[in-house]
């Protein structure tokens, strides 16, 4: 609820700022599809255990305010509400086809504020616009829920499976800050909805520091690392496009 309120306040700021200086500002909203994975080292407690990291693909929403400095150069402030998933899988192998597998799905609610600079690589007369982007992100993240799936497979019996939702502790659900660098590309085709520009984004987020304040402990493993993810976005400008009005 708190993160949703922050997104709403950011959108109101974009709206009133753009209306007061609509000659040089664009603003809009959109959706994102985010695929991420926690990268790092984890040591097995004994040889019979193995750990696998899997990626999570989750949805998000964003709003942006963009300052148009020249026909080519733009500076954009973006708010992004999204979910981040950490999904470790621990397998204990007993040999002869017998094993027990535990899959934990940690889901974090995140609110990011990013600043990116972009520069057009196509002539101004070209109908398509392509902007490489480079910038950084500062955000907060909070653990919302943990789901555990345990399955057992034995050579002489039917495989067993059970799902459990675990309640995170109060300490584990505290918000924490993180930082990431981002780079990508923004594509604006000659596509409009009610005279509003439609655009597409692909942005890679690289985190230079550990994502979690406290490591995840599962079956003797201590798991932590950097959370890198790629975001595919679809945005629509809420101010009318000058290009389309010509």
Coordinates of C-alpha atoms in Angstrom, one line a residue:
X1 CA 0.0 0.0 0.0
X2 CA 2.8 2.4 0.8
X3 CA 4.6 1.7 -2.5
X4 CA 1.4 2.2 -4.4
X5 CA 1.0 5.6 -2.7
X6 CA 4.5 6.6 -3.8
X7 CA 3.7 5.7 -7.4
X8 CA 0.5 7.8 -7.2
X9 CA 2.4 10.8 -5.8
X10 CA 5.1 10.5 -8.5
X11 CA 2.4 10.4 -11.2
X12 CA 0.7 13.5 -9.8
X13 CA 4.1 15.3 -9.8
X14 CA 4.7 14.3 -13.4
X15 CA 1.2 15.5 -14.5
X16 CA 1.4 18.9 -12.9
X17 CA 5.0 19.5 -13.9
X18 CA 4.4 18.6 -17.5
X19 CA 1.3 20.9 -17.7
X20 CA 3.3 23.8 -16.3
X21 CA 6.2 23.4 -18.8
X22 CA 4.7 21.3 -21.6
X23 CA 7.2 22.7 -24.1
X24 CA 10.1 20.7 -22.8
X25 CA 8.6 17.8 -20.8
X26 CA 7.0 14.5 -21.6
X27 CA 5.3 12.2 -19.1
X28 CA 3.6 8.9 -19.2
X29 CA 2.9 5.5 -17.7
X30 CA 3.3 1.8 -18.6
X31 CA 3.9 -1.8 -17.7
X32 CA 7.0 -3.9 -17.4
X33 CA 7.9 -7.6 -17.6
X34 CA 11.0 -8.3 -15.4
X35 CA 13.2 -11.3 -15.4
X36 CA 15.8 -11.6 -12.7
X37 CA 18.1 -13.9 -10.8
X38 CA 20.2 -13.7 -7.6
X39 CA 23.9 -14.3 -8.6
X40 CA 26.4 -15.3 -6.0
X41 CA 28.3 -18.2 -4.3
X42 CA 26.9 -20.8 -2.0
X43 CA 28.8 -23.7 -0.4
X44 CA 27.1 -27.1 0.0
X45 CA 27.1 -28.3 3.7
X46 CA 27.8 -31.9 2.5
X47 CA 28.5 -33.5 -0.9
X48 CA 25.0 -35.1 -1.2
X49 CA 23.4 -31.6 -1.4
X50 CA 23.3 -29.4 -4.6
X51 CA 21.9 -25.9 -5.2
X52 CA 20.3 -24.5 -8.3
X53 CA 19.3 -20.9 -8.9
X54 CA 16.3 -20.2 -11.2
X55 CA 15.1 -17.0 -12.7
X56 CA 11.8 -15.3 -11.9
X57 CA 9.6 -13.4 -14.4
X58 CA 7.3 -10.9 -12.8
X59 CA 5.2 -7.9 -13.7
X60 CA 5.6 -4.2 -12.8
X61 CA 4.3 -0.8 -13.5
X62 CA 6.0 2.5 -14.0
X63 CA 5.6 6.3 -14.5
X64 CA 8.1 8.7 -16.0
X65 CA 8.9 12.4 -16.4
X66 CA 11.2 13.3 -19.2
X67 CA 13.0 16.6 -19.9
X68 CA 13.6 17.1 -23.7
X69 CA 16.9 19.1 -23.8
X70 CA 17.3 19.0 -27.6
X71 CA 15.9 17.0 -30.5
X72 CA 18.4 14.3 -29.7
X73 CA 19.2 14.5 -25.9
X74 CA 16.7 13.6 -23.2
X75 CA 16.9 13.1 -19.4
X76 CA 14.3 10.9 -17.8
X77 CA 13.2 10.3 -14.2
X78 CA 11.3 7.0 -13.7
X79 CA 9.4 5.4 -10.8
X80 CA 9.0 1.6 -11.1
X81 CA 6.9 -0.6 -8.8
X82 CA 7.8 -4.2 -9.4
X83 CA 8.2 -7.6 -7.9
X84 CA 11.5 -9.4 -7.5
X85 CA 11.8 -13.1 -7.0
X86 CA 14.6 -15.3 -5.5
X87 CA 14.1 -19.0 -6.2
X88 CA 16.7 -21.3 -4.8
X89 CA 16.3 -25.1 -5.3
X90 CA 18.2 -27.5 -3.0
X91 CA 18.3 -31.2 -3.9
X92 CA 19.5 -33.9 -1.6
X93 CA 20.6 -37.0 -3.6
X94 CA 20.5 -40.4 -1.8
X95 CA 21.8 -42.3 -4.8
X96 CA 20.0 -45.0 -6.9
X97 CA 17.4 -42.5 -8.2
X98 CA 16.3 -41.4 -4.7
X99 CA 16.2 -37.7 -4.0
X100 CA 14.4 -34.9 -2.1
X101 CA 14.0 -31.4 -3.7
X102 CA 13.1 -28.2 -1.9
X103 CA 12.1 -25.1 -3.9
X104 CA 11.7 -21.8 -2.1
X105 CA 10.1 -18.8 -3.8
X106 CA 11.0 -15.5 -2.0
X107 CA 8.9 -12.6 -3.4
X108 CA 10.0 -9.0 -2.7
X109 CA 7.9 -5.9 -3.5
X110 CA 10.2 -3.1 -4.8
X111 CA 9.9 0.6 -5.5
X112 CA 12.7 2.1 -7.7
X113 CA 13.5 5.6 -8.7
X114 CA 15.9 5.9 -11.7
X115 CA 17.6 8.6 -13.7
X116 CA 18.6 7.9 -17.3
X117 CA 20.1 10.0 -20.1
X118 CA 19.4 9.1 -23.7
X119 CA 20.6 10.3 -27.1
X120 CA 18.9 9.7 -30.5
X121 CA 21.0 7.7 -33.0
X122 CA 18.7 8.4 -36.0
X123 CA 18.2 11.7 -37.9
X124 CA 15.4 13.9 -36.6
X125 CA 13.6 13.6 -39.9
X126 CA 13.3 9.8 -39.5
X127 CA 9.9 8.6 -38.3
X128 CA 11.3 6.0 -35.9
X129 CA 13.2 7.2 -32.9
X130 CA 15.9 5.0 -31.2
X131 CA 17.5 6.2 -27.9
X132 CA 20.3 4.3 -26.2
X133 CA 19.9 4.9 -22.4
X134 CA 22.4 4.9 -19.5
X135 CA 21.7 5.7 -15.8
X136 CA 21.3 4.4 -12.3
X137 CA 18.5 3.3 -9.9
X138 CA 18.0 3.6 -6.2
X139 CA 15.2 1.6 -4.6
X140 CA 13.7 -0.1 -1.6
X141 CA 12.6 -3.7 -1.3
X142 CA 10.6 -5.6 1.2
X143 CA 10.0 -9.4 1.6
X144 CA 6.3 -10.1 1.1
X145 CA 5.9 -13.9 1.1
X146 CA 7.8 -17.2 1.0
X147 CA 6.4 -20.3 -0.7
X148 CA 8.0 -23.7 -0.2
X149 CA 7.6 -26.7 -2.5
X150 CA 9.0 -30.0 -1.4
X151 CA 9.1 -33.0 -3.7
X152 CA 10.5 -36.5 -3.1
X153 CA 11.4 -39.1 -5.8
X154 CA 12.2 -42.7 -5.0
X155 CA 13.0 -45.5 -7.4
X156 CA 10.5 -47.9 -5.9
X157 CA 7.6 -45.6 -5.2
X158 CA 5.4 -42.8 -6.6
X159 CA 7.0 -39.3 -6.4
X160 CA 5.6 -37.2 -3.6
X161 CA 5.0 -33.4 -3.7
X162 CA 3.7 -30.8 -1.1
X163 CA 3.3 -27.0 -1.2
X164 CA 3.5 -24.8 1.9
X165 CA 3.2 -21.0 2.4
X166 CA 5.6 -19.9 5.1
X167 CA 5.0 -16.7 7.1
X168 CA 8.1 -14.5 7.1
X169 CA 9.2 -13.1 10.4
X170 CA 8.9 -9.4 11.3
X171 CA 12.7 -8.9 11.1
X172 CA 12.8 -10.5 7.7
X173 CA 10.1 -8.2 6.3
X174 CA 11.9 -4.9 7.1
X175 CA 12.5 -2.7 4.0
X176 CA 16.1 -2.3 2.8
X177 CA 17.9 -0.1 0.2
X178 CA 19.7 -1.2 -2.9
X179 CA 21.5 0.4 -5.9
X180 CA 21.9 -0.6 -9.5
X181 CA 23.3 0.7 -12.8
X182 CA 21.1 0.5 -15.8
X183 CA 21.5 0.6 -19.6
X184 CA 19.3 -0.2 -22.5
X185 CA 17.4 1.1 -25.4
X186 CA 14.2 3.1 -26.0
X187 CA 12.3 2.7 -29.3
X188 CA 9.6 5.0 -30.4
X189 CA 7.9 3.9 -33.6
X190 CA 5.3 6.0 -35.5
X191 CA 2.6 4.4 -33.3
X192 CA 0.1 6.5 -31.4
X193 CA -3.0 6.0 -29.2
X194 CA -5.3 9.1 -29.2
X195 CA -2.4 11.2 -30.4
X196 CA -0.2 9.9 -27.6
X197 CA 3.2 8.3 -28.5
X198 CA 3.7 4.6 -27.7
X199 CA 7.2 3.4 -26.9
X200 CA 9.1 0.2 -26.0
X201 CA 12.0 -0.2 -23.6
X202 CA 14.6 -2.8 -22.9
X203 CA 16.7 -2.1 -19.8
X204 CA 19.4 -4.2 -18.1
X205 CA 19.9 -3.6 -14.4
X206 CA 23.3 -4.5 -12.9
X207 CA 23.7 -4.4 -9.1
X208 CA 27.3 -3.9 -7.9
X209 CA 26.5 -4.9 -4.3
X210 CA 24.6 -7.7 -2.5
X211 CA 20.8 -7.5 -2.8
X212 CA 19.9 -9.0 0.6
X213 CA 20.8 -7.5 4.0
X214 CA 20.7 -11.0 5.6
X215 CA 21.5 -14.2 3.7
X216 CA 18.8 -16.8 3.0
X217 CA 19.4 -20.0 4.9
X218 CA 18.0 -23.2 3.3
X219 CA 19.1 -26.8 4.2
X220 CA 22.5 -25.6 5.5
X221 CA 23.2 -23.2 2.6
X222 CA 23.8 -19.5 3.2
X223 CA 22.6 -17.7 0.0
X224 CA 23.3 -14.1 -0.9
X225 CA 24.5 -12.2 -3.9
X226 CA 23.8 -9.6 -6.5
X227 CA 20.4 -9.4 -8.1
X228 CA 20.6 -8.6 -11.8
X229 CA 17.5 -8.3 -14.0
X230 CA 16.3 -7.3 -17.4
X231 CA 13.1 -5.3 -17.9
X232 CA 10.9 -5.2 -21.0
X233 CA 8.5 -2.2 -20.9
X234 CA 5.6 -0.7 -22.8
X235 CA 4.8 3.0 -22.2
X236 CA 2.3 5.5 -23.5
X237 CA 3.0 9.3 -23.3
X238 CA 0.0 11.1 -21.7
X239 CA 0.8 14.4 -23.3
X240 CA -0.1 14.8 -27.0
X241 CA 2.7 14.2 -29.5
X242 CA 3.8 17.2 -31.5
X243 CA 5.0 14.9 -34.2
X244 CA 1.6 13.5 -34.7
X245 CA 0.0 16.9 -34.9
X246 CA 1.9 18.0 -37.9

